[in-house]
mmCIF file with all atom_site columns, C-alpha atoms in Angstrom:
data_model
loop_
_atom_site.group_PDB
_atom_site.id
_atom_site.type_symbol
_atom_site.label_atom_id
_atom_site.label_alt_id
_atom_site.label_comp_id
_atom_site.label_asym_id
_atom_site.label_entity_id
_atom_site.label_seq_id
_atom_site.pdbx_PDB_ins_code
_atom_site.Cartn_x
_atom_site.Cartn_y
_atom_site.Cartn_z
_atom_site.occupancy
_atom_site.B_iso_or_equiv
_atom_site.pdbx_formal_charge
_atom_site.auth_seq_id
_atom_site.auth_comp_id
_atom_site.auth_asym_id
_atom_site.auth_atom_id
_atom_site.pdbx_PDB_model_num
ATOM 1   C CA . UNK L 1 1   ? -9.482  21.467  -6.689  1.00 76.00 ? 15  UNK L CA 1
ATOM 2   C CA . UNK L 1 2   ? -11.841 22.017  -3.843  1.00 84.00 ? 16  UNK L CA 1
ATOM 3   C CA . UNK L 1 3   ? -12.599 18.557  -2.805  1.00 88.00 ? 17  UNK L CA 1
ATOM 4   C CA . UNK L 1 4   ? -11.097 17.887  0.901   1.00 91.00 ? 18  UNK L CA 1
ATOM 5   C CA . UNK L 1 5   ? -8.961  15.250  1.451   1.00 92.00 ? 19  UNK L CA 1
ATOM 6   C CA . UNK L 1 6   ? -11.796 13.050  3.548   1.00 92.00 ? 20  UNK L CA 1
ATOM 7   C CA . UNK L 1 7   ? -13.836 13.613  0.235   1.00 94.00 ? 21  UNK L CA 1
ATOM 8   C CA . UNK L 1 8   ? -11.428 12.055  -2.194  1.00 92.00 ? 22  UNK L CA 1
ATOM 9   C CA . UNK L 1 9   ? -10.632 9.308   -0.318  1.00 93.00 ? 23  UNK L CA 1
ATOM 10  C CA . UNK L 1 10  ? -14.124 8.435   0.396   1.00 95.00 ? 24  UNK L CA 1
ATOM 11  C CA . UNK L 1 11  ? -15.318 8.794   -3.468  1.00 93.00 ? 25  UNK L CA 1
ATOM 12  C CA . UNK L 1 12  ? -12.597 7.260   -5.118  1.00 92.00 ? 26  UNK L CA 1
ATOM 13  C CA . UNK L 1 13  ? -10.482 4.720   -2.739  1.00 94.00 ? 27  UNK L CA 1
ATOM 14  C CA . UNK L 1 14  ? -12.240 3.355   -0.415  1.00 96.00 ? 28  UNK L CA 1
ATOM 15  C CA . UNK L 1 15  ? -14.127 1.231   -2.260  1.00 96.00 ? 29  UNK L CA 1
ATOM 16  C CA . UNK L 1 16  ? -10.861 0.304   -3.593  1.00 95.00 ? 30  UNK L CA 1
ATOM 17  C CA . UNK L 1 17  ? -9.415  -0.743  0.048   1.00 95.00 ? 31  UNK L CA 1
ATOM 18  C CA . UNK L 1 18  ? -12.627 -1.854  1.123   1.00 96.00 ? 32  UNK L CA 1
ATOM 19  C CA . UNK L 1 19  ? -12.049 -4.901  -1.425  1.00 96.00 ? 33  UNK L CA 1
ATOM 20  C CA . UNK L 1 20  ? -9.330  -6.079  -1.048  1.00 96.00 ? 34  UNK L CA 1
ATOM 21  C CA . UNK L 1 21  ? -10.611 -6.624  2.683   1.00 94.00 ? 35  UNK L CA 1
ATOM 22  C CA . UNK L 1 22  ? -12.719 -9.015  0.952   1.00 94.00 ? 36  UNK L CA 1
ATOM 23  C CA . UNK L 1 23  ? -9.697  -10.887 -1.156  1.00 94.00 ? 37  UNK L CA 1
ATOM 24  C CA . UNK L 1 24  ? -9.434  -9.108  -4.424  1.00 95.00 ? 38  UNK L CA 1
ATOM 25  C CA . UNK L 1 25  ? -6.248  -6.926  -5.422  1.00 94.00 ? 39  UNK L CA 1
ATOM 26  C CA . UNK L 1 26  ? -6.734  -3.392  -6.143  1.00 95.00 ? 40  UNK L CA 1
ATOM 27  C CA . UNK L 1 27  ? -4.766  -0.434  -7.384  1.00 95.00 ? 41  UNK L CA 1
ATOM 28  C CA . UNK L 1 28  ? -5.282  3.043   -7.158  1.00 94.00 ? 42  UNK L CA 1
ATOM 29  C CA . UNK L 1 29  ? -2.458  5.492   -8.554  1.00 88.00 ? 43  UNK L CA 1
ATOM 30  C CA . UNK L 1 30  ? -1.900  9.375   -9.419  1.00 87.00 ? 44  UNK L CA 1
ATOM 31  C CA . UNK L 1 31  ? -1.324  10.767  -12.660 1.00 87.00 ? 45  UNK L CA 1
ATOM 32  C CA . UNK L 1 32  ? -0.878  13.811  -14.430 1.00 85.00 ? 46  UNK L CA 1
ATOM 33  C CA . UNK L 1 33  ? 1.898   16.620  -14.975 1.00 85.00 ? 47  UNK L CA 1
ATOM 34  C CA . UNK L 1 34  ? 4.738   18.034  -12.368 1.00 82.00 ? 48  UNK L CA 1
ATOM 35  C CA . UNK L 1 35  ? 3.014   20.105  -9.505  1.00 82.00 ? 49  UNK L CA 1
ATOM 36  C CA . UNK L 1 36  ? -0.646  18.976  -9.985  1.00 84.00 ? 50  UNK L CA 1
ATOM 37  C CA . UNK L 1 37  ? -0.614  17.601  -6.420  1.00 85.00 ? 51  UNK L CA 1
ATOM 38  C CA . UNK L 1 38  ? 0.021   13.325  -7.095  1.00 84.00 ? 52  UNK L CA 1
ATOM 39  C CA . UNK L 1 39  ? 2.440   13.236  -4.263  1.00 84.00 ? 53  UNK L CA 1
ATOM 40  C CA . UNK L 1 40  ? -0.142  15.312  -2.022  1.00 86.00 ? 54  UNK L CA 1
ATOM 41  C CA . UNK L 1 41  ? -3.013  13.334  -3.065  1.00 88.00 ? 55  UNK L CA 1
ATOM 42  C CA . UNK L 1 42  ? -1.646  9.864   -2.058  1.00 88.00 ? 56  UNK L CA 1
ATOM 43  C CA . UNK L 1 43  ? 0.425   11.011  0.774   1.00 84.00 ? 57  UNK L CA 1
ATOM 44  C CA . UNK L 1 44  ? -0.722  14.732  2.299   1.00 83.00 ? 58  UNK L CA 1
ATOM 45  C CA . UNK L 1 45  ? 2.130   16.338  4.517   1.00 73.00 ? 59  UNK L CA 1
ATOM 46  C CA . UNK L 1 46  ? 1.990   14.166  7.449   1.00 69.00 ? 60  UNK L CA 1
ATOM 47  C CA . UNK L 1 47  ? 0.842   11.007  8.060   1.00 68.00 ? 61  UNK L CA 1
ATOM 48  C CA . UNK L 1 48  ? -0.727  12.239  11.565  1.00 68.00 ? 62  UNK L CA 1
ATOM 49  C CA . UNK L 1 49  ? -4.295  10.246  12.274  1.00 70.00 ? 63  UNK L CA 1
ATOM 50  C CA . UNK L 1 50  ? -5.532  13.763  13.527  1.00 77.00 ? 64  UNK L CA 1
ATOM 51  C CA . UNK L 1 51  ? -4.126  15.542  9.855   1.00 82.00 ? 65  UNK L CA 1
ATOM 52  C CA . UNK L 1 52  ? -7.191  16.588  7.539   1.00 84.00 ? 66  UNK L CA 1
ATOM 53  C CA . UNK L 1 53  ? -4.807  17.101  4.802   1.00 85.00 ? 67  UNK L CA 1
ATOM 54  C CA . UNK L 1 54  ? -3.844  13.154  5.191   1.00 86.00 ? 68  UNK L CA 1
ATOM 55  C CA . UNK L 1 55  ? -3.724  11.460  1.692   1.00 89.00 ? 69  UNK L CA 1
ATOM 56  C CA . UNK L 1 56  ? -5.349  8.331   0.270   1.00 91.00 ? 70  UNK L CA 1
ATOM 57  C CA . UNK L 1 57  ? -2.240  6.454   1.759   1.00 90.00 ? 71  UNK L CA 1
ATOM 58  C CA . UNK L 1 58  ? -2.339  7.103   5.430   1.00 90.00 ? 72  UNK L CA 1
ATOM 59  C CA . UNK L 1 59  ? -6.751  7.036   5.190   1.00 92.00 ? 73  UNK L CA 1
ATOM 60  C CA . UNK L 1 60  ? -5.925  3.670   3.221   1.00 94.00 ? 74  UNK L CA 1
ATOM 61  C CA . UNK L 1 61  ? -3.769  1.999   6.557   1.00 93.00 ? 75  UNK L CA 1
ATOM 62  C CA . UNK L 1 62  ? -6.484  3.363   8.814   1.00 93.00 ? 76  UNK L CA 1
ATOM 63  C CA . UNK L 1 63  ? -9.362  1.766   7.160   1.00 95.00 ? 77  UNK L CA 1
ATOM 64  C CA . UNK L 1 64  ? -7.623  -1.882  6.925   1.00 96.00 ? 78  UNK L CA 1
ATOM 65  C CA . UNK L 1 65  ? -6.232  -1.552  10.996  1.00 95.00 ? 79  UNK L CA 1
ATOM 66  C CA . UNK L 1 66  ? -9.837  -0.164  11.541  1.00 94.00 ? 80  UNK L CA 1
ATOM 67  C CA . UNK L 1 67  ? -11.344 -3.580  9.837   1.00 94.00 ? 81  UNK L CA 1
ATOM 68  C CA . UNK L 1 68  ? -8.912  -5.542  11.574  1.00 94.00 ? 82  UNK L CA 1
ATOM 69  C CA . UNK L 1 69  ? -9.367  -4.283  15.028  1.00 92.00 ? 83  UNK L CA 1
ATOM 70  C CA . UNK L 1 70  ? -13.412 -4.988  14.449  1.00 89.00 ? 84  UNK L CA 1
ATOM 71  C CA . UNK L 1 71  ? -12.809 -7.602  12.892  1.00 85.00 ? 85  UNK L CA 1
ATOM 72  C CA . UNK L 1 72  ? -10.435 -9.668  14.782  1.00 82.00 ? 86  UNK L CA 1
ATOM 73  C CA . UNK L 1 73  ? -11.614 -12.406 16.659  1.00 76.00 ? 87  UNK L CA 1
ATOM 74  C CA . UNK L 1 74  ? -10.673 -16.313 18.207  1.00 71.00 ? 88  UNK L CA 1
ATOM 75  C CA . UNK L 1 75  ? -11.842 -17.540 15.112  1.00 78.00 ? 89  UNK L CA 1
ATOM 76  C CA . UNK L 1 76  ? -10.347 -15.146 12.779  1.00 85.00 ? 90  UNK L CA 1
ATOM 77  C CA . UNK L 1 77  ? -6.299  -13.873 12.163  1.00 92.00 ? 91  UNK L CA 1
ATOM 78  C CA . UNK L 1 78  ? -4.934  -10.752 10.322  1.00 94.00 ? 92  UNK L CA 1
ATOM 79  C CA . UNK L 1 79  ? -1.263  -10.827 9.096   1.00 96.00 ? 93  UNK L CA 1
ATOM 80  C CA . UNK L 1 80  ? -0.321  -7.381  7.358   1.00 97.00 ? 94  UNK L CA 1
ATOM 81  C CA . UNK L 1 81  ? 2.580   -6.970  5.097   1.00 97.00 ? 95  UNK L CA 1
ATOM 82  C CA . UNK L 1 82  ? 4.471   -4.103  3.159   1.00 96.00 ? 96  UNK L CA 1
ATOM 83  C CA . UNK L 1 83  ? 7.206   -3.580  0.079   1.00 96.00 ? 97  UNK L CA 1
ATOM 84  C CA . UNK L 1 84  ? 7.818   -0.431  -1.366  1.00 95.00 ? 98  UNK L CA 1
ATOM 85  C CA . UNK L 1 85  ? 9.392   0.069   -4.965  1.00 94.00 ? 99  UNK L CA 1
ATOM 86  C CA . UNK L 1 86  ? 10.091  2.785   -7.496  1.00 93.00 ? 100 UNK L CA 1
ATOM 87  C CA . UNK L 1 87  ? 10.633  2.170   -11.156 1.00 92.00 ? 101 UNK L CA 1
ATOM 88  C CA . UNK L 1 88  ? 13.736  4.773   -12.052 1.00 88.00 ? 102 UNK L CA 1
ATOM 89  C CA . UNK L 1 89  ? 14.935  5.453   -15.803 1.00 86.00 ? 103 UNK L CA 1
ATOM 90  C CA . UNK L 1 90  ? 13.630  1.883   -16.626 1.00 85.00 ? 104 UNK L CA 1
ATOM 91  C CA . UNK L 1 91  ? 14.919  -0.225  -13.282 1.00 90.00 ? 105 UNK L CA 1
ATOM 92  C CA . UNK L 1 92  ? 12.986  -1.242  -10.214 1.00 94.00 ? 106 UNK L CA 1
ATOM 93  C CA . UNK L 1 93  ? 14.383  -0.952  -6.919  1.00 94.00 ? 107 UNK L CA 1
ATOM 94  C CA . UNK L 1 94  ? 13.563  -2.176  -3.234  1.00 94.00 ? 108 UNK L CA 1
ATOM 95  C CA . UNK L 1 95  ? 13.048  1.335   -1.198  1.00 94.00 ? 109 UNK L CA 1
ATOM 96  C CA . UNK L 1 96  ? 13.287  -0.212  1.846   1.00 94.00 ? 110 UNK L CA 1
ATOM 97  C CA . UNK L 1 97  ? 16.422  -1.619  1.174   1.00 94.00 ? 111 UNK L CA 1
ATOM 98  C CA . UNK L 1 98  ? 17.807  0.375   -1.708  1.00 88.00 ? 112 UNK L CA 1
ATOM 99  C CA . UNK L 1 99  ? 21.280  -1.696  -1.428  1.00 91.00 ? 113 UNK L CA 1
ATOM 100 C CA . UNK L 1 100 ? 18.627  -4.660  -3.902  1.00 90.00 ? 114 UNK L CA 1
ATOM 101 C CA . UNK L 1 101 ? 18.525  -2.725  -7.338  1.00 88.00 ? 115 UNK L CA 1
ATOM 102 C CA . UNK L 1 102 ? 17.908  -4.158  -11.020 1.00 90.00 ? 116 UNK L CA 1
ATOM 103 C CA . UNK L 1 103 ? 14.854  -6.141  -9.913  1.00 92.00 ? 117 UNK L CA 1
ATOM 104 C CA . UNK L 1 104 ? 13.192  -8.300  -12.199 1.00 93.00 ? 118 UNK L CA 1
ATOM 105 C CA . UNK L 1 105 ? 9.605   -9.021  -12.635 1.00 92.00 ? 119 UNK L CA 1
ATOM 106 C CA . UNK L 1 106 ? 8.341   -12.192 -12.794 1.00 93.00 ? 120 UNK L CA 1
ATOM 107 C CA . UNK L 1 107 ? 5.207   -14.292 -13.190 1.00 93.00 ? 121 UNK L CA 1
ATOM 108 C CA . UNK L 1 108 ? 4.042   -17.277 -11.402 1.00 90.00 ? 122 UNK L CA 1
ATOM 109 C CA . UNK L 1 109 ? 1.158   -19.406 -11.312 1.00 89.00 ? 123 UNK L CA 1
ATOM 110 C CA . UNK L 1 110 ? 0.698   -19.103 -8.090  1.00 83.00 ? 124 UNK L CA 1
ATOM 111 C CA . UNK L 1 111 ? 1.574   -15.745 -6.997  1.00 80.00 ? 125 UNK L CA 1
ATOM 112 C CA . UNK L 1 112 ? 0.367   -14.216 -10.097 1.00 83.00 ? 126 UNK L CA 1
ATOM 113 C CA . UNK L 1 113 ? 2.994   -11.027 -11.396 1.00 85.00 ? 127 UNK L CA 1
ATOM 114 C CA . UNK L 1 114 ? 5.486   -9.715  -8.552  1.00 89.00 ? 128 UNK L CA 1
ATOM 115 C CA . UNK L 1 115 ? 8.829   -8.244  -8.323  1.00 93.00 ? 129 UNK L CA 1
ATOM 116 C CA . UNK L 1 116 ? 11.824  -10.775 -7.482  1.00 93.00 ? 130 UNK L CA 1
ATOM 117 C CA . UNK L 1 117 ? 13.736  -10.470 -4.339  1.00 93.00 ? 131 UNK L CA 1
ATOM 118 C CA . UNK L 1 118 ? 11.849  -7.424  -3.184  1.00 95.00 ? 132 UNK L CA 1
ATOM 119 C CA . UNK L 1 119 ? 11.243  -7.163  0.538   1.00 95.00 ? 133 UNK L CA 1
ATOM 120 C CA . UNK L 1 120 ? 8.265   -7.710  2.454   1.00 95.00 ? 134 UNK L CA 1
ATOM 121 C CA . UNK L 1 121 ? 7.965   -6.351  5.968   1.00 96.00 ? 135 UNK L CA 1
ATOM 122 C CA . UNK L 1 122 ? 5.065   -7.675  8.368   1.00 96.00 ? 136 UNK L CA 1
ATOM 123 C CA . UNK L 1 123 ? 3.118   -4.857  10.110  1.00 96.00 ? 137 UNK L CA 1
ATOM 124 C CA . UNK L 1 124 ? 1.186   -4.718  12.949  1.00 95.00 ? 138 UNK L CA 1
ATOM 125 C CA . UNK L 1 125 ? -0.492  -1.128  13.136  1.00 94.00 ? 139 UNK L CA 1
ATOM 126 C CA . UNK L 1 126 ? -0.469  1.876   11.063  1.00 92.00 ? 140 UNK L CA 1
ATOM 127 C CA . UNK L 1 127 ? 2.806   3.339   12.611  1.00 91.00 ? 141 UNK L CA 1
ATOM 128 C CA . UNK L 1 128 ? 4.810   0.644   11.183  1.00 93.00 ? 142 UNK L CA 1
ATOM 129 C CA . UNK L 1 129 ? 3.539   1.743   8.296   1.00 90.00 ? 143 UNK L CA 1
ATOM 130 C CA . UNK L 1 130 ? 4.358   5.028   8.664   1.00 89.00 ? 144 UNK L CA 1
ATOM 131 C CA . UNK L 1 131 ? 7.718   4.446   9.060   1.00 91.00 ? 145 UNK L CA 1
ATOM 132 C CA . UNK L 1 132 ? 8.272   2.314   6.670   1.00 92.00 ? 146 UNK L CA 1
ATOM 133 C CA . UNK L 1 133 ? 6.853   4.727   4.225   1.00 89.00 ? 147 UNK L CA 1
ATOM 134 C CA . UNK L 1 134 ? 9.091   7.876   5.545   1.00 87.00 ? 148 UNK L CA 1
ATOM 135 C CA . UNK L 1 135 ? 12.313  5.184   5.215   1.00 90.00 ? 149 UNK L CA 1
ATOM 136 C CA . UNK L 1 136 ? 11.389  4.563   1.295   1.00 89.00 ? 150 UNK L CA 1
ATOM 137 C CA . UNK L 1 137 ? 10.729  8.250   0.458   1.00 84.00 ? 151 UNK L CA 1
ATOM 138 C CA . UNK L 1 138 ? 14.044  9.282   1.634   1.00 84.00 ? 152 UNK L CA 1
ATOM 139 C CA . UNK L 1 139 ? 15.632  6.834   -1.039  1.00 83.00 ? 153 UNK L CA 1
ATOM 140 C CA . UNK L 1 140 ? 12.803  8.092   -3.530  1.00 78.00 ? 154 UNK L CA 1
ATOM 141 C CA . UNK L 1 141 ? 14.832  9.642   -6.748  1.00 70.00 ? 155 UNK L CA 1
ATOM 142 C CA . UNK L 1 142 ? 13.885  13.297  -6.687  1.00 56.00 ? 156 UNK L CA 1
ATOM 143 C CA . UNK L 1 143 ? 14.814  16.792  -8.980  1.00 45.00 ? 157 UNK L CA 1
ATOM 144 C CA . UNK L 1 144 ? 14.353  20.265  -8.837  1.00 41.00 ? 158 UNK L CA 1
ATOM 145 C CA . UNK L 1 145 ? 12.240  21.154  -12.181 1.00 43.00 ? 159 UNK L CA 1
ATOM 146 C CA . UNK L 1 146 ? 11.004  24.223  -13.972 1.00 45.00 ? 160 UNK L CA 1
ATOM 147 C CA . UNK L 1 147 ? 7.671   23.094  -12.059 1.00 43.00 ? 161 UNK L CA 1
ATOM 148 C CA . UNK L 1 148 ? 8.789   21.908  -8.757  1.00 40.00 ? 162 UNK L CA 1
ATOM 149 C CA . UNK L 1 149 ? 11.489  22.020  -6.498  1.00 42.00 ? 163 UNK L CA 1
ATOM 150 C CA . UNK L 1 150 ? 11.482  18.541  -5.312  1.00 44.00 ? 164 UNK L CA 1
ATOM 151 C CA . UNK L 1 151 ? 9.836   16.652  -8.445  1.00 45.00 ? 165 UNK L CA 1
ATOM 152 C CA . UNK L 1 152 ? 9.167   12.837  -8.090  1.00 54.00 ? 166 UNK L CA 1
ATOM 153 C CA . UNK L 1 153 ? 11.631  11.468  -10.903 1.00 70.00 ? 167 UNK L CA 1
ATOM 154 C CA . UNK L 1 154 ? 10.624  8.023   -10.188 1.00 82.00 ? 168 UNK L CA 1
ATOM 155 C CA . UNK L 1 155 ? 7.545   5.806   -10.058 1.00 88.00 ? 169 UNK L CA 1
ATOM 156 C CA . UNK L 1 156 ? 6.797   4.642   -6.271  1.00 89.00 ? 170 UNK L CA 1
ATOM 157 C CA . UNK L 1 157 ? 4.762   1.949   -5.566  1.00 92.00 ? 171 UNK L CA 1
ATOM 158 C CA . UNK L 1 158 ? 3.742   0.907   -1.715  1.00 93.00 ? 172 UNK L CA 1
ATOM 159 C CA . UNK L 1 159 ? 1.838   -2.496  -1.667  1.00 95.00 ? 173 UNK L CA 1
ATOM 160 C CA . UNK L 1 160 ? 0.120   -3.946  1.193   1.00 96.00 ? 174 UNK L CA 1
ATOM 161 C CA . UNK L 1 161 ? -0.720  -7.345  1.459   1.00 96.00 ? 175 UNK L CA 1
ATOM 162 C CA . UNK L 1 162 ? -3.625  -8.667  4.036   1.00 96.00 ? 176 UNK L CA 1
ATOM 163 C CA . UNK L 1 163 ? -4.476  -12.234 4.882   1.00 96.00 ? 177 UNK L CA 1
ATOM 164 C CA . UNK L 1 164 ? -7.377  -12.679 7.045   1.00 94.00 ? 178 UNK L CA 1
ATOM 165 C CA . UNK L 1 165 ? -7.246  -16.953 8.569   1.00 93.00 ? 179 UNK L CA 1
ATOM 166 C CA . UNK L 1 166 ? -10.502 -17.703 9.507   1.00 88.00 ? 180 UNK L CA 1
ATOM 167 C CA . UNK L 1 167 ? -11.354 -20.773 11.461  1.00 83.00 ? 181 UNK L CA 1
ATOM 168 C CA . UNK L 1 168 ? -14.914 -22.057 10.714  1.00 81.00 ? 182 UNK L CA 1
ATOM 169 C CA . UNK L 1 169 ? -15.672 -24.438 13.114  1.00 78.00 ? 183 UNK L CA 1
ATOM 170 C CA . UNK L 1 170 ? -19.079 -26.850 11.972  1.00 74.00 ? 184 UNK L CA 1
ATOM 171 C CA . UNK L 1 171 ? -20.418 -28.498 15.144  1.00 76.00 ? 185 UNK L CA 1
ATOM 172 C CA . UNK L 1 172 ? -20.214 -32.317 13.262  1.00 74.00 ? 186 UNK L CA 1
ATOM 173 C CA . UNK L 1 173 ? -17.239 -31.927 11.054  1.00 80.00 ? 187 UNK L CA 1
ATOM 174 C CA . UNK L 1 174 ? -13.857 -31.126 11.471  1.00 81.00 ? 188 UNK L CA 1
ATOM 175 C CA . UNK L 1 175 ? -13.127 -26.837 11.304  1.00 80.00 ? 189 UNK L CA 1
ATOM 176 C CA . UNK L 1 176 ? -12.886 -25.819 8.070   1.00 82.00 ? 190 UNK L CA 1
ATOM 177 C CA . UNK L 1 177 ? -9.631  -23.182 7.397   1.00 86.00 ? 191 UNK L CA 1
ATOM 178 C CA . UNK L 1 178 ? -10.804 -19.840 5.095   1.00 88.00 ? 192 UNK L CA 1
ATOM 179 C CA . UNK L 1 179 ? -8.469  -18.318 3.641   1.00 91.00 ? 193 UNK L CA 1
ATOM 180 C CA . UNK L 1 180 ? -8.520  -14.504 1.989   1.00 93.00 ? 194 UNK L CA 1
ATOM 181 C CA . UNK L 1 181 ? -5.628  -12.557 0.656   1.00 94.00 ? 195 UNK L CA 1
ATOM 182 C CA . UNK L 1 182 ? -5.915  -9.163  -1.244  1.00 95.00 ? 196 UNK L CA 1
ATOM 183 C CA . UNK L 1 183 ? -3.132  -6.517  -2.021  1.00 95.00 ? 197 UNK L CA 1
ATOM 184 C CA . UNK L 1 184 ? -3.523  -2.387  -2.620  1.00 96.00 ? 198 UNK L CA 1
ATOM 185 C CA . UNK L 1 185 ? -1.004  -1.318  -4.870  1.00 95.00 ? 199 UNK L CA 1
ATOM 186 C CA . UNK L 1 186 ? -0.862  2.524   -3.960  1.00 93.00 ? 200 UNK L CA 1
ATOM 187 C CA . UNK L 1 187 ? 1.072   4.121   -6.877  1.00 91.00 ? 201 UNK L CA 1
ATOM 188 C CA . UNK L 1 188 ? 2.937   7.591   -6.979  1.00 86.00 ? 202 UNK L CA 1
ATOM 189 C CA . UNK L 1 189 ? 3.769   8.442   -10.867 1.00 84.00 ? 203 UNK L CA 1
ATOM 190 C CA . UNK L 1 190 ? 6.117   10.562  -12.034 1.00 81.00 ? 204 UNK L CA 1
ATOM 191 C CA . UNK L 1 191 ? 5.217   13.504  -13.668 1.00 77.00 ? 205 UNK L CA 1
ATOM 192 C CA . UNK L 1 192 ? 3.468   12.383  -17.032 1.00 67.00 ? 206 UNK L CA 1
ATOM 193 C CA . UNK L 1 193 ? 5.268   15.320  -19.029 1.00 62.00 ? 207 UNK L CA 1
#
């Protein structure tokens, strides 16, 4: 309960984002009853760079545009992407555009376990994330409770995708093309009672 925001992040997510800088997936998701502070934790109240009280979310963006920016070189390309879901009295829809409801999950061999038809939306700095995140939340499925005023009903989930293109380019060969893709799955649950 007295742990900053800068201290939570740093002890429990960024190794998470760190990796999948590196090509793995990772999750990282809040849990526990109405009013405990899930919401809070992942988001904060704004999602200023300056905020202290910034959540895992917003520190999450600014560590991967951070990597990128230090990163990012002739040899090497970034391409960022976001969806945004919530999981509602057993159906999944597209927060970003809430008109694509009823979403099924499917599995691939390729692309592993994803949601059907939900939108992706390239990014190319943490503000486009930011508003992207502010446009789901206002479709998020909310409810006064004994607890809270403005419960989280729903599940939310905010997934960002980064694929770093690397050209590797061996003086007597031809360049060889690297290729590394990871996803955070940032997760919002609803109230576990």
């Amino acid at each position: 309960m007295d742990s900053s925001q800068a201290s939570v992040y740093e002890t429990t997510a960024k190794p998470a984002v760190m990796s999948i800088l590196e090509g793995y997936n990772s999750t990282i998701f809040a849990y526990g009853q109405t009013g405990t502070g899930k919401t809070f934790t992942m988001e904060g109240f704004t999602y200023s760079s300056n905020d202290e009280l910034r959540g895992i979310i917003p520190r999450s963006i600014e560590e991967i545009f951070n990597y990128i920016e230090l990163f990012s070189k002739n040899d090497s390309k970034f391409m960022v992407r976001a969806s945004y879901l919530q999981i509602y009295n057993e159906g999944i829809s597209d927060l970003l555009k809430p008109e694509k409801n009823n979403l099924l999950i499917r599995e691939d061999k390729k692309r592993g376990v994803f949601v059907d038809n939900l939108s992706e939306w390239a990014v190319r700095n943490p503000t486009d994330i930011y508003n992207l995140l502010k446009k789901g939340s206002s479709f998020r499925a909310t409810s006064a409770t004994k607890m809270n005023d403005i419960s989280s009903r729903s599940h939310a989930v905010f997934m960002i995708t980064v694929e770093q293109l690397t050209v590797i380019n061996n003086q007597n060969e031809d360049p060889i093309t690297h290729i590394k893709v990871g996803r955070l799955n940032l997760v919002d649950l609803a109230g576990s009672e």
